Short mmCIF file of C-alpha atoms in Angstrom, two decimals:
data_model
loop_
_atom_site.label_atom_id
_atom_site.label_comp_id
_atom_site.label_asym_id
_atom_site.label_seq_id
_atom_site.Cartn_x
_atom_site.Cartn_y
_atom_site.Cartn_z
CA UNK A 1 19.50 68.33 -109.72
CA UNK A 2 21.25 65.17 -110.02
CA UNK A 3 22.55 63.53 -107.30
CA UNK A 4 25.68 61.75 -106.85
CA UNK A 5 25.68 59.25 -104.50
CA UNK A 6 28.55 56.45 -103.85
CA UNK A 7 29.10 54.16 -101.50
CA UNK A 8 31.78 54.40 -99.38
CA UNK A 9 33.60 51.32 -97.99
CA UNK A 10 36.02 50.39 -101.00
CA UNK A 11 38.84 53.11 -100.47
CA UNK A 12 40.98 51.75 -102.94
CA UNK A 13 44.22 51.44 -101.43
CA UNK A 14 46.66 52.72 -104.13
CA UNK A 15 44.19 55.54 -103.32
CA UNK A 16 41.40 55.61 -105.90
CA UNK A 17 38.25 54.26 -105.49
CA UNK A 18 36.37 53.30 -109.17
CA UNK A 19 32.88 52.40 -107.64
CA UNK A 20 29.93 54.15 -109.89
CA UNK A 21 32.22 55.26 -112.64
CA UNK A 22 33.63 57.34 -110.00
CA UNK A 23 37.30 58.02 -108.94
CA UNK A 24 38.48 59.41 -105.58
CA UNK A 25 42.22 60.45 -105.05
CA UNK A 26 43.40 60.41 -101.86
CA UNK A 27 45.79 63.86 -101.44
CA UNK A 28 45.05 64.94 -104.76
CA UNK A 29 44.15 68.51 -105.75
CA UNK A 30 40.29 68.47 -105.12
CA UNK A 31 40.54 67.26 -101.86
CA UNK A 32 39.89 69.15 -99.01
CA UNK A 33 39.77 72.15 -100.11
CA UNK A 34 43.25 72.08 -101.78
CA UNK A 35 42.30 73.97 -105.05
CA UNK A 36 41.21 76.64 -103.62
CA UNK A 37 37.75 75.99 -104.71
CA UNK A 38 36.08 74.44 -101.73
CA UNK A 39 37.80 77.01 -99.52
CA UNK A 40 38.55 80.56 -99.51
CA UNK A 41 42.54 80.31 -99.32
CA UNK A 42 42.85 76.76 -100.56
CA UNK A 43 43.69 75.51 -97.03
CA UNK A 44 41.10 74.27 -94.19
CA UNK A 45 40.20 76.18 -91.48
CA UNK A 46 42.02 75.30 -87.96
CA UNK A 47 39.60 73.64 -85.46
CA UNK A 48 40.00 74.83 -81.75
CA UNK A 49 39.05 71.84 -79.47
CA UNK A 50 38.13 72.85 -76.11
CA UNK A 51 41.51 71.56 -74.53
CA UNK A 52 43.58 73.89 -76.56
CA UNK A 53 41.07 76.58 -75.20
CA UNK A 54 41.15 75.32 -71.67
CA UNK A 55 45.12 75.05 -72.20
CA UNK A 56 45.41 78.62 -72.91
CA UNK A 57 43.26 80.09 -69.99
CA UNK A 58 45.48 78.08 -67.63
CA UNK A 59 48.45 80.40 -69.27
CA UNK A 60 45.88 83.42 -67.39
CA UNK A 61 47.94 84.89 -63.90
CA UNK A 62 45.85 82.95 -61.48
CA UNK A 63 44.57 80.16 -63.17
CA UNK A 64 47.87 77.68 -63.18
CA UNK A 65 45.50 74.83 -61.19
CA UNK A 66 42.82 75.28 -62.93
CA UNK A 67 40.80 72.07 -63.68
CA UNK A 68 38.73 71.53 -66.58
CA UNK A 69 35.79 70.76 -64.80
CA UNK A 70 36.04 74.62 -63.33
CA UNK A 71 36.91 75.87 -66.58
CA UNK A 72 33.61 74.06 -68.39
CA UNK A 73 31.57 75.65 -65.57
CA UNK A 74 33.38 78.97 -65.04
CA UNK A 75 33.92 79.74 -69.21
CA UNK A 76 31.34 78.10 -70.81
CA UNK A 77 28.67 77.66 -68.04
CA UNK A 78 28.61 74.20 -68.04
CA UNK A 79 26.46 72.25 -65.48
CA UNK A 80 27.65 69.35 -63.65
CA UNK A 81 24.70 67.22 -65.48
CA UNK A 82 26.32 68.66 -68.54
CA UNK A 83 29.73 67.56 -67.67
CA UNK A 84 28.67 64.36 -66.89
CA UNK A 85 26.62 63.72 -69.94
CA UNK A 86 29.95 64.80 -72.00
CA UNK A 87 31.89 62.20 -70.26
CA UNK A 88 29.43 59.46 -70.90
CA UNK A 89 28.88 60.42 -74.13
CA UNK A 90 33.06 60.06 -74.54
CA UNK A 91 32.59 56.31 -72.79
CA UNK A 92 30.07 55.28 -75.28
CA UNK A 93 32.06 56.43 -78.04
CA UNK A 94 35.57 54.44 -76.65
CA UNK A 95 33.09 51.65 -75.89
CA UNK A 96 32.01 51.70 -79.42
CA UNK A 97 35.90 51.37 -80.44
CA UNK A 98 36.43 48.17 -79.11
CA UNK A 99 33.66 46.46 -81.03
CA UNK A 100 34.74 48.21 -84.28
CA UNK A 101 37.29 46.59 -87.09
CA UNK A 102 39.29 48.22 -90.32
CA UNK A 103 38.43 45.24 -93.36
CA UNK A 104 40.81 44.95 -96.14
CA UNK A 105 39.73 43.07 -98.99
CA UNK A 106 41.91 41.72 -102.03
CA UNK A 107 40.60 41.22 -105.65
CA UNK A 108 42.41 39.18 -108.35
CA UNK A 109 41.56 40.09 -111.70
CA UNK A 110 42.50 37.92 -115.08
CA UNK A 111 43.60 39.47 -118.04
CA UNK A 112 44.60 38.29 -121.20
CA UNK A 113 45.05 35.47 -122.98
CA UNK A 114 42.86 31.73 -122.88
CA UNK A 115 42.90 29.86 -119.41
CA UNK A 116 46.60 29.01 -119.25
CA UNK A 117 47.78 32.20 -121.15
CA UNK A 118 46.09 34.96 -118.80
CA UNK A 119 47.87 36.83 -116.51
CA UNK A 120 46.40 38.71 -113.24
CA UNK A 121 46.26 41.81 -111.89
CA UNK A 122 45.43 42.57 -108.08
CA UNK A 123 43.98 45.19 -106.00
CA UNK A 124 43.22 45.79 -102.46
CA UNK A 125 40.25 48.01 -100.97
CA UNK A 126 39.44 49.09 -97.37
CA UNK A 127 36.10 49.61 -95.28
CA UNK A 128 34.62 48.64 -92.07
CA UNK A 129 33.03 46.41 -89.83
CA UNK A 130 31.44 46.06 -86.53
CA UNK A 131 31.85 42.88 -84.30
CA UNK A 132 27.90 41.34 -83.62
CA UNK A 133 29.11 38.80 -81.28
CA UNK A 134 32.14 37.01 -79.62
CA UNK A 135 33.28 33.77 -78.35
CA UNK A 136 36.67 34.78 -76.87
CA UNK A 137 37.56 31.36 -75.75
CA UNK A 138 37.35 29.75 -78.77
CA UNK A 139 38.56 32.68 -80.72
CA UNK A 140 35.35 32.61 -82.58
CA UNK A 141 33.34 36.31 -83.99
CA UNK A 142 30.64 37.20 -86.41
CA UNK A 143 30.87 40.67 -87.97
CA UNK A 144 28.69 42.85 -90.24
CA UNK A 145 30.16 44.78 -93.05
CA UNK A 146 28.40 46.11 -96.71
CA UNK A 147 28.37 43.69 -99.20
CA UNK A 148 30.22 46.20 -101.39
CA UNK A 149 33.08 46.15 -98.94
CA UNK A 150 33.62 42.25 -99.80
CA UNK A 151 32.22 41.95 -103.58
CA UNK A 152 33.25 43.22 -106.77
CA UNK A 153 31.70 41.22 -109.50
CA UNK A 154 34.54 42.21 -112.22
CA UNK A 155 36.89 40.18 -110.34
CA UNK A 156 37.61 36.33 -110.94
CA UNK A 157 37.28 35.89 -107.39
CA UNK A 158 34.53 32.83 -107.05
CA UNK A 159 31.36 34.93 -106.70
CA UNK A 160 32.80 38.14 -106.99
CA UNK A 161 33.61 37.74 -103.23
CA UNK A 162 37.07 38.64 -102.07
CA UNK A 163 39.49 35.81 -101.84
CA UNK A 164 41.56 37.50 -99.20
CA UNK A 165 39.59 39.39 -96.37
CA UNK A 166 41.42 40.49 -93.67
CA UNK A 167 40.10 42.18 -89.97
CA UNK A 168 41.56 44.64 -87.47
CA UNK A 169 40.86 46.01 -84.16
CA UNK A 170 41.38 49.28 -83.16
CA UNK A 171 44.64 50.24 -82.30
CA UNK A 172 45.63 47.40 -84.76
CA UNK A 173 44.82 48.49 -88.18
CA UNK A 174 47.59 50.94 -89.29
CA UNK A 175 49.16 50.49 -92.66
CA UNK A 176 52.60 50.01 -92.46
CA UNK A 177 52.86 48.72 -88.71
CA UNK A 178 50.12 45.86 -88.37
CA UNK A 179 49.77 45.12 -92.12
CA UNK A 180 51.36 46.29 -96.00
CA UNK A 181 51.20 45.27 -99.45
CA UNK A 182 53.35 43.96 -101.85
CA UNK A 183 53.49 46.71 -104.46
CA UNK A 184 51.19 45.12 -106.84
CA UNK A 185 48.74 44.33 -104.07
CA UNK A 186 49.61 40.37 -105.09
CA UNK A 187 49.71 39.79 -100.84
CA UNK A 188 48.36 41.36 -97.69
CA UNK A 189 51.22 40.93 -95.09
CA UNK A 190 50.39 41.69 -91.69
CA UNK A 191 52.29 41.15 -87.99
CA UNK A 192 50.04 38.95 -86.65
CA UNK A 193 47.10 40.97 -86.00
CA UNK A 194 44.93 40.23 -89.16
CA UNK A 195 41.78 37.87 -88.56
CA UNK A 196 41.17 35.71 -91.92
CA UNK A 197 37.79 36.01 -92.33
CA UNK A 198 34.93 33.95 -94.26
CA UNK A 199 31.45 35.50 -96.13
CA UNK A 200 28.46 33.50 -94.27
CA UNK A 201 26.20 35.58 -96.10
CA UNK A 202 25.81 38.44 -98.33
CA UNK A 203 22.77 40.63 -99.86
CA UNK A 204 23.54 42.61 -103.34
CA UNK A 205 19.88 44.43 -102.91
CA UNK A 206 20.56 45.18 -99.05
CA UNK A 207 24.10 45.95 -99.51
CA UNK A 208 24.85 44.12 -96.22
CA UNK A 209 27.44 41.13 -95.71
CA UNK A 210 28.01 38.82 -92.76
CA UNK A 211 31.56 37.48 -92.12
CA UNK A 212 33.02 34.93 -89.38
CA UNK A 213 35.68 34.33 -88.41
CA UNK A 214 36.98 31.13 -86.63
CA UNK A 215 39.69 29.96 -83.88
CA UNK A 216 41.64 33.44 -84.00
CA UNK A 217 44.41 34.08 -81.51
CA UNK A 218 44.14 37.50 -82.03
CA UNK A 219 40.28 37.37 -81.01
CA UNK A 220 41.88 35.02 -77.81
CA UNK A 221 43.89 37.69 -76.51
CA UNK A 222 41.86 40.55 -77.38
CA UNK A 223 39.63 42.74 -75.49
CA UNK A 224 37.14 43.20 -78.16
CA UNK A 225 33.51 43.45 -77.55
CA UNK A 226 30.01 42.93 -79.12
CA UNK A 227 28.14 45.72 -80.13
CA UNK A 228 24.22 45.96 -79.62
CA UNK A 229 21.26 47.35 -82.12
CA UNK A 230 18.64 49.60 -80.59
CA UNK A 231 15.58 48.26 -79.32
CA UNK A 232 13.34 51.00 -81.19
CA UNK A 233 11.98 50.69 -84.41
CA UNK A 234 12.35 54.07 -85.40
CA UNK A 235 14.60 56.93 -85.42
CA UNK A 236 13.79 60.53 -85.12
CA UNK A 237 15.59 64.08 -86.32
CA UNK A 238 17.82 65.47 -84.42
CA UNK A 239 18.92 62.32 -82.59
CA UNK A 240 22.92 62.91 -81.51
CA UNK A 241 24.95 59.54 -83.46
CA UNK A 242 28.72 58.96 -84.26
CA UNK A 243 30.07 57.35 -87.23
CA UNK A 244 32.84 54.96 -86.42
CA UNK A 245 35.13 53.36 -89.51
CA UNK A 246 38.45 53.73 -91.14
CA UNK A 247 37.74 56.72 -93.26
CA UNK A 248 40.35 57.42 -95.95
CA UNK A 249 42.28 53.96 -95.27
CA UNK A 250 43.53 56.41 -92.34
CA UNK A 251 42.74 54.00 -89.43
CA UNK A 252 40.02 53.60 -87.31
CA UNK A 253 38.26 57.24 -86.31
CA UNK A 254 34.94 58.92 -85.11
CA UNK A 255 33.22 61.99 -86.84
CA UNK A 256 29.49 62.50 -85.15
CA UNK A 257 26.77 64.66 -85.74
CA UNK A 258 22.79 63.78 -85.92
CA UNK A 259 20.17 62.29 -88.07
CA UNK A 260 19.22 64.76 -90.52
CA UNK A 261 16.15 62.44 -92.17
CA UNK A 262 14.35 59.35 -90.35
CA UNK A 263 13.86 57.17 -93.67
CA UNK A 264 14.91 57.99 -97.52
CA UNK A 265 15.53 55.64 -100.68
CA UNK A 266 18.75 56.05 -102.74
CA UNK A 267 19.60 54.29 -105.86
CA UNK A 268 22.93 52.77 -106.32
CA UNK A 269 24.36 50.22 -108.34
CA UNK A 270 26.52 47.45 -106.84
CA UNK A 271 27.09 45.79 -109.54
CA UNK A 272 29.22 46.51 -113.19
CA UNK A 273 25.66 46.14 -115.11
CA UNK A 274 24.18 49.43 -116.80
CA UNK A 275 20.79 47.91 -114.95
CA UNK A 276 21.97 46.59 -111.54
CA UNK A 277 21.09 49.31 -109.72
CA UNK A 278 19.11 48.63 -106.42
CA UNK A 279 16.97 51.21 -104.24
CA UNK A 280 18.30 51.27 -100.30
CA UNK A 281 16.39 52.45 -97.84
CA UNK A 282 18.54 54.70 -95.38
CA UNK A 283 18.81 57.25 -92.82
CA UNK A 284 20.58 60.48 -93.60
CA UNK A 285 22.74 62.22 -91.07
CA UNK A 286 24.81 65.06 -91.12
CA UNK A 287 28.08 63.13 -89.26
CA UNK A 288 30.79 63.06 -92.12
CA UNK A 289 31.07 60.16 -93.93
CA UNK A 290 34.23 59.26 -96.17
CA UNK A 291 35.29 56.69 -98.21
CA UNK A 292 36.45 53.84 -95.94
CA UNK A 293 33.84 54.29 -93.78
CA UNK A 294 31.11 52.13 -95.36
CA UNK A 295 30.06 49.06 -93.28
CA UNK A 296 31.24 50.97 -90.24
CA UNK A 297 28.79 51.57 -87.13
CA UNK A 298 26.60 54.73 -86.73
CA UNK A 299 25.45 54.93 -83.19
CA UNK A 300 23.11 56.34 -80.98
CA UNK A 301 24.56 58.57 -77.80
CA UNK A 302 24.17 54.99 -75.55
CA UNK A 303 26.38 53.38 -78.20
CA UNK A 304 23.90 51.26 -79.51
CA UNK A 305 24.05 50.30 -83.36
CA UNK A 306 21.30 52.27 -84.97
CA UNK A 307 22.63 51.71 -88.92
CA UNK A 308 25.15 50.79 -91.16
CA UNK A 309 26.91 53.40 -92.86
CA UNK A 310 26.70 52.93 -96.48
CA UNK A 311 27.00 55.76 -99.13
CA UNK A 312 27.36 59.63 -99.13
CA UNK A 313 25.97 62.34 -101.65
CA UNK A 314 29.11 63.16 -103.52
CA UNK A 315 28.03 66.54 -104.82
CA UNK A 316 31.14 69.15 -104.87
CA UNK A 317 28.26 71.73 -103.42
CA UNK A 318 26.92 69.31 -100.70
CA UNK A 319 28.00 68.87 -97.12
CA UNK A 320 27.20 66.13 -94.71
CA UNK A 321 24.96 64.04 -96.55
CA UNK A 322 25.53 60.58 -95.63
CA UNK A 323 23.31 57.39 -95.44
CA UNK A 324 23.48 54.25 -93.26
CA UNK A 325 21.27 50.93 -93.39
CA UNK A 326 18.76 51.42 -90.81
CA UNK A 327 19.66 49.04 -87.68
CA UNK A 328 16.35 47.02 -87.10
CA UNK A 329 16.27 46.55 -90.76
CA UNK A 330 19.68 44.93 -91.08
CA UNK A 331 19.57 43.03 -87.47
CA UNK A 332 17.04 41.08 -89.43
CA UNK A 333 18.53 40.41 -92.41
CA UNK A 334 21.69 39.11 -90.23
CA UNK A 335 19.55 36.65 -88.77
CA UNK A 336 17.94 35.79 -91.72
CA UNK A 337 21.43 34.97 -92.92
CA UNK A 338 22.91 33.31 -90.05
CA UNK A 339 19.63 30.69 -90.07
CA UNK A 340 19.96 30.03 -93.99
CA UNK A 341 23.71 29.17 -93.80
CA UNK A 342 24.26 25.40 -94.51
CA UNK A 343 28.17 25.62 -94.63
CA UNK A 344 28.10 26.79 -98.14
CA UNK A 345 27.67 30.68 -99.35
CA UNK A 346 25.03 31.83 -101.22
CA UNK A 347 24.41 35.35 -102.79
CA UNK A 348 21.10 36.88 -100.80
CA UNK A 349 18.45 34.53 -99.18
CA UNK A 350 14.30 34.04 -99.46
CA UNK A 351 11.78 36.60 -98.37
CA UNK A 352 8.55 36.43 -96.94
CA UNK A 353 6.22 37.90 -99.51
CA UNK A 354 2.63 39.02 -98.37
CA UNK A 355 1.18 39.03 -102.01
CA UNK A 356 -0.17 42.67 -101.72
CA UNK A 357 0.81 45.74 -102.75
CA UNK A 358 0.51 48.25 -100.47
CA UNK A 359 0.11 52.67 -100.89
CA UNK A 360 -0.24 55.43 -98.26
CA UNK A 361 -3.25 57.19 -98.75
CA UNK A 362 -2.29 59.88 -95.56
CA UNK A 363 0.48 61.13 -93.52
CA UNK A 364 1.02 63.62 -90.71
CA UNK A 365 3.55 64.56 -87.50
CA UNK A 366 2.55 64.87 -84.39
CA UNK A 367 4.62 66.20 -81.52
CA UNK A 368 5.08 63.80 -78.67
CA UNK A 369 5.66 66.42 -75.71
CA UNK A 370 6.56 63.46 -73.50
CA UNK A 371 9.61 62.36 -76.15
CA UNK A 372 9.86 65.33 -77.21
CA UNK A 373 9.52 64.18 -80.77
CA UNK A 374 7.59 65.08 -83.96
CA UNK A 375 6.55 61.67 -85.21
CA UNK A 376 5.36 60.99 -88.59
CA UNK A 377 2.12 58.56 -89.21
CA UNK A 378 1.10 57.21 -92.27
CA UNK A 379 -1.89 55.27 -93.30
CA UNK A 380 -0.45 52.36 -95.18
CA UNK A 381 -3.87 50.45 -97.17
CA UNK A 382 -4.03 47.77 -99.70
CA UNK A 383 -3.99 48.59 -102.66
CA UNK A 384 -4.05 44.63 -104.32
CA UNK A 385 -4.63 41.78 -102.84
CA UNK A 386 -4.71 39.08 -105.42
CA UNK A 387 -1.77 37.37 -104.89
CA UNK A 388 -1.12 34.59 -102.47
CA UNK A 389 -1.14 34.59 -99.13
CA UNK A 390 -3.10 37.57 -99.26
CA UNK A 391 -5.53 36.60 -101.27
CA UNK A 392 -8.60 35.55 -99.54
CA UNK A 393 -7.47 37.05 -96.46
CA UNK A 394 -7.22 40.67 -97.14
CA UNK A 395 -9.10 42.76 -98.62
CA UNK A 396 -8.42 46.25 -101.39
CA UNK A 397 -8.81 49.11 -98.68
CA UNK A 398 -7.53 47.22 -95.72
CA UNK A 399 -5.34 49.60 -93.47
CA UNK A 400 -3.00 47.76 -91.63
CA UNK A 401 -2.63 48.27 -88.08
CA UNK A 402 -0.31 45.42 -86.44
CA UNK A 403 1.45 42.39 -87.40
CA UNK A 404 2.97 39.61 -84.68
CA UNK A 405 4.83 36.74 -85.76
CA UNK A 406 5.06 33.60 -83.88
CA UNK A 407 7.18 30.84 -84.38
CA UNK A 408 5.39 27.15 -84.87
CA UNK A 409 6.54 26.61 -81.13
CA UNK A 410 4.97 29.07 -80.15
CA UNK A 411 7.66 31.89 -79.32
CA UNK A 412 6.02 35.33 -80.15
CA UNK A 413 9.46 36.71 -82.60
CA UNK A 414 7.88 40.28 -83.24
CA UNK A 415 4.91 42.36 -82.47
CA UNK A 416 5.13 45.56 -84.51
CA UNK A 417 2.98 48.22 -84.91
CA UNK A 418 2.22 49.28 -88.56
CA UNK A 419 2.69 53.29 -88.37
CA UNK A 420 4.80 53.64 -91.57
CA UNK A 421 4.82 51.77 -95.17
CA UNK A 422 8.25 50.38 -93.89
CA UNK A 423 7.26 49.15 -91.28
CA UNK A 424 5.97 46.24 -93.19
CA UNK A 425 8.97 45.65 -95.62
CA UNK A 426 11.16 45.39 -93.04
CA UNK A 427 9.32 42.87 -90.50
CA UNK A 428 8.53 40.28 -93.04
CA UNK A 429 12.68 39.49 -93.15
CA UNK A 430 11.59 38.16 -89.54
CA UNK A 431 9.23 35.26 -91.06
CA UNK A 432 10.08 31.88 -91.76
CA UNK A 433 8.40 29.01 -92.98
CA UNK A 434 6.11 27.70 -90.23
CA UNK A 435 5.66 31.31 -88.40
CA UNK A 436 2.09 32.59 -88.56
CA UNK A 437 1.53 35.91 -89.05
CA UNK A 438 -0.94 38.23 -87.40
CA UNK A 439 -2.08 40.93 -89.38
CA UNK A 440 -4.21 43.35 -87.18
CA UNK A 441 -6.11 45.76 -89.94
CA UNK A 442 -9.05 48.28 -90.02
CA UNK A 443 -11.47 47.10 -92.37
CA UNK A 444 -14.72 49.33 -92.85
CA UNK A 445 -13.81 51.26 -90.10
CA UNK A 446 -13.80 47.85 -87.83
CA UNK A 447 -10.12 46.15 -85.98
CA UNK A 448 -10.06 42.68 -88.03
CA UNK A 449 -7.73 40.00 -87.71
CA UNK A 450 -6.31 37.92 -90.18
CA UNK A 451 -3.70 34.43 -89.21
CA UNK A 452 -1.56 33.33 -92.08
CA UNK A 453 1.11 30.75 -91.56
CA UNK A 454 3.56 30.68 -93.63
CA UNK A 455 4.56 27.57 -95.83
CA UNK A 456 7.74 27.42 -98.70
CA UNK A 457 5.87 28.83 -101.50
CA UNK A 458 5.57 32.02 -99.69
CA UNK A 459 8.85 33.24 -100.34
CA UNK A 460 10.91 35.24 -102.79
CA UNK A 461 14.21 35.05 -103.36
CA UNK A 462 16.92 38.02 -103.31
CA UNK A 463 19.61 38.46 -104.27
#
């Protein structure tokens, strides 16, 4: 079956979004069950939180005082540990608000005409972002959104990046109080509470963008924070994240749920060629995902950043299939960024490139009773070697093990244990020229290790 999948940050604001040949009506008659098709009646279903349940036992003769806490315990025989854990797991999600921003983005588009006859058109998209850190003082902030969110290469914006991006904090970003439109999208007006931000850096095959922005009152008298990324490399099923963005252009909200698949690759095109399209590598999860949303946070239960959210599977027949960047992945392509930028932007970045080509010859779970976690091992080998800086230092057959990088001072960057064919893709953003690498891998059934350090010519550039 063919899958539709779209990203999921450019909610188009006059309420269609036209990414992938795709269009997405906010309100109209497929939404939400309206038709009738996606729902018995043609209407949702009416959620019951727990304080409209706890609300209506305190209507019971007796019960006029009753607290939640008894009710949890007495009605749904919740432990104290549980009722704690639920009101941390509420903290983390209100903690994650205040490092979260709505992004509105504004194309101009020429029509018509030679250079002085052509007219333009305008429109303006929404998505999301998540603050990575913050200088409140000097009203200084770096944030990470999707490229998509900021880039639209049919527009005659200079490098198809917006000329007009705009950031808001929660509890700041509603349309028609902190910021409107003119009615042909020819101006963003806000109150005061838009932050004018810059593109540092941006990554067309990554789909990830970082912004700054610079000597903001609004960042002065906020009380915004940074978010973090997990520590660990990997992320395992069943894992309890939240998805925090402005889904629907609706403002700033939370829908959670878990990861439904550790590590997938999609196929999506970012760009308005027939043969743009890139392959992502994502996590699925089962926490709904709408347009708006892309570039938005998914977090762990701690609140820690553990992707991006950047697409969803579109089907009509498919529920709660959305992806996000993986976080270790993008925390080093951020980096990567932030050390290439020279004061001017450039599209993508150079790569450290191994010169091998790599397969997995074996893979298997095993539970981890301590974790509780079925973990997945595979055996990643050579498969070539004859480019350089591979060749002459490993070998067809070589299973890698380990790789460390350390900087030419000396500073050990990353020590990473090879245990999936990803693994190594994703730690090589970490390398720059002057690092040697430190490849630990089995070779004839013996530990070998192998030193490269890296010069210029062993890059590739992305875009």
């Amino acid at each position: 079956m063919k899958k539709i999948l779209t990203f999921v940050a450019s909610f188009f604001i006059a309420s269609v979004v036209l990414f992938c040949g795709c269009n997405f009506f906010r309100g109209d008659a497929g939404a939400d069950g309206a038709n009738g098709l996606d729902g018995r009646d043609g209407k949702d279903g009416t959620s019951v939180s727990i304080y409209d349940a706890y609300e209506a036992a305190k209507t019971i003769e007796g019960n006029e005082n009753l607290t939640l806490d008894e009710f949890l315990k007495i009605y749904l025989n919740y432990s104290s540990d549980e009722i704690s854990a639920a009101v941390s797991y509420q903290a983390s999600i209100n903690r994650s608000l205040m490092s979260a921003v709505t992004i509105l983005t504004r194309f101009k588009y020429r029509s018509g005409g030679g250079y002085y006859g052509s007219t333009y058109t305008y429109k303006a998209y929404t998505g999301s972002g998540v603050v990575l850190w913050i200088d409140k003082t000097a009203g200084d902030a770096y944030f990470v959104t999707n490229c998509h969110v900021i880039y639209d290469d049919t527009s005659s914006d200079s490098y198809g990046i917006s000329g007009d991006i705009r950031l808001y904090f929660y509890g700041q970003d509603v349309e028609g109080v902190n910021y409107t439109f003119a009615n042909d999208y020819s101006a963003i007006y806000d109150t005061g509470f838009g932050m004018e931000a810059e593109v540092i850096g941006a990554s067309i095959s990554n789909d990830i963008a970082l912004l700054k922005v610079t000597g903001s009152d609004v960042i002065r008298r906020s009380n915004a924070v940074a978010a973090t990324f997990a520590d660990e490399e990997d992320v395992f099923l069943g894992e309890t994240v939240y998805a925090i963005g402005n889904a629907s252009a609706e403002g700033m909200s939370v829908a959670d749920g878990v990861i439904s698949k550790d590590s997938e690759y999609i196929s999506l095109n970012l760009t308005s060629s027939t043969n743009g399209a890139s392959s992502y590598r994502v996590m699925r999860t089962t926490a709904p995902i709408n347009h708006g949303n892309s570039g938005g946070g998914l977090f762990n239960a701690n609140g820690e950043i553990v992707g991006i959210v950047n697409a969803k599977d579109d089907e009509s027949d498919v529920d709660n299939m959305g992806y996000a960047l993986p976080g270790n992945l993008v925390k080093r392509l951020l980096k990567l960024m932030y050390d290439s930028y020279n004061g001017t932007f450039s599209m993508g970045g150079n790569k450290a490139y191994l010169g091998v080509e790599t397969t997995v010859t074996d893979s298997y779970a095993t539970f981890d009773a301590e974790r509780g976690l079925a973990v997945i091992t595979e055996v990643v080998k050579v498969k070539t070697a004859s480019d350089f800086p591979a060749k002459g230092n490993l070998q067809v057959g070589d299973v890698f093990k380990n790789v460390r990088i350390v900087a030419s001072n000396g500073t050990e960057k990353e020590n990473l244990a090879i245990t999936r064919e990803y693994h190594l893709r994703d730690v090589l953003f970490a390398v720059r020229s002057g690092d040697t690498v430190y490849i630990t891998v089995e070779r004839n059934g013996v530990d070998k290790d192998v030193a490269i350090t890296f010069n210029s010519s062993y890059f590739k550039a992305f875009k």
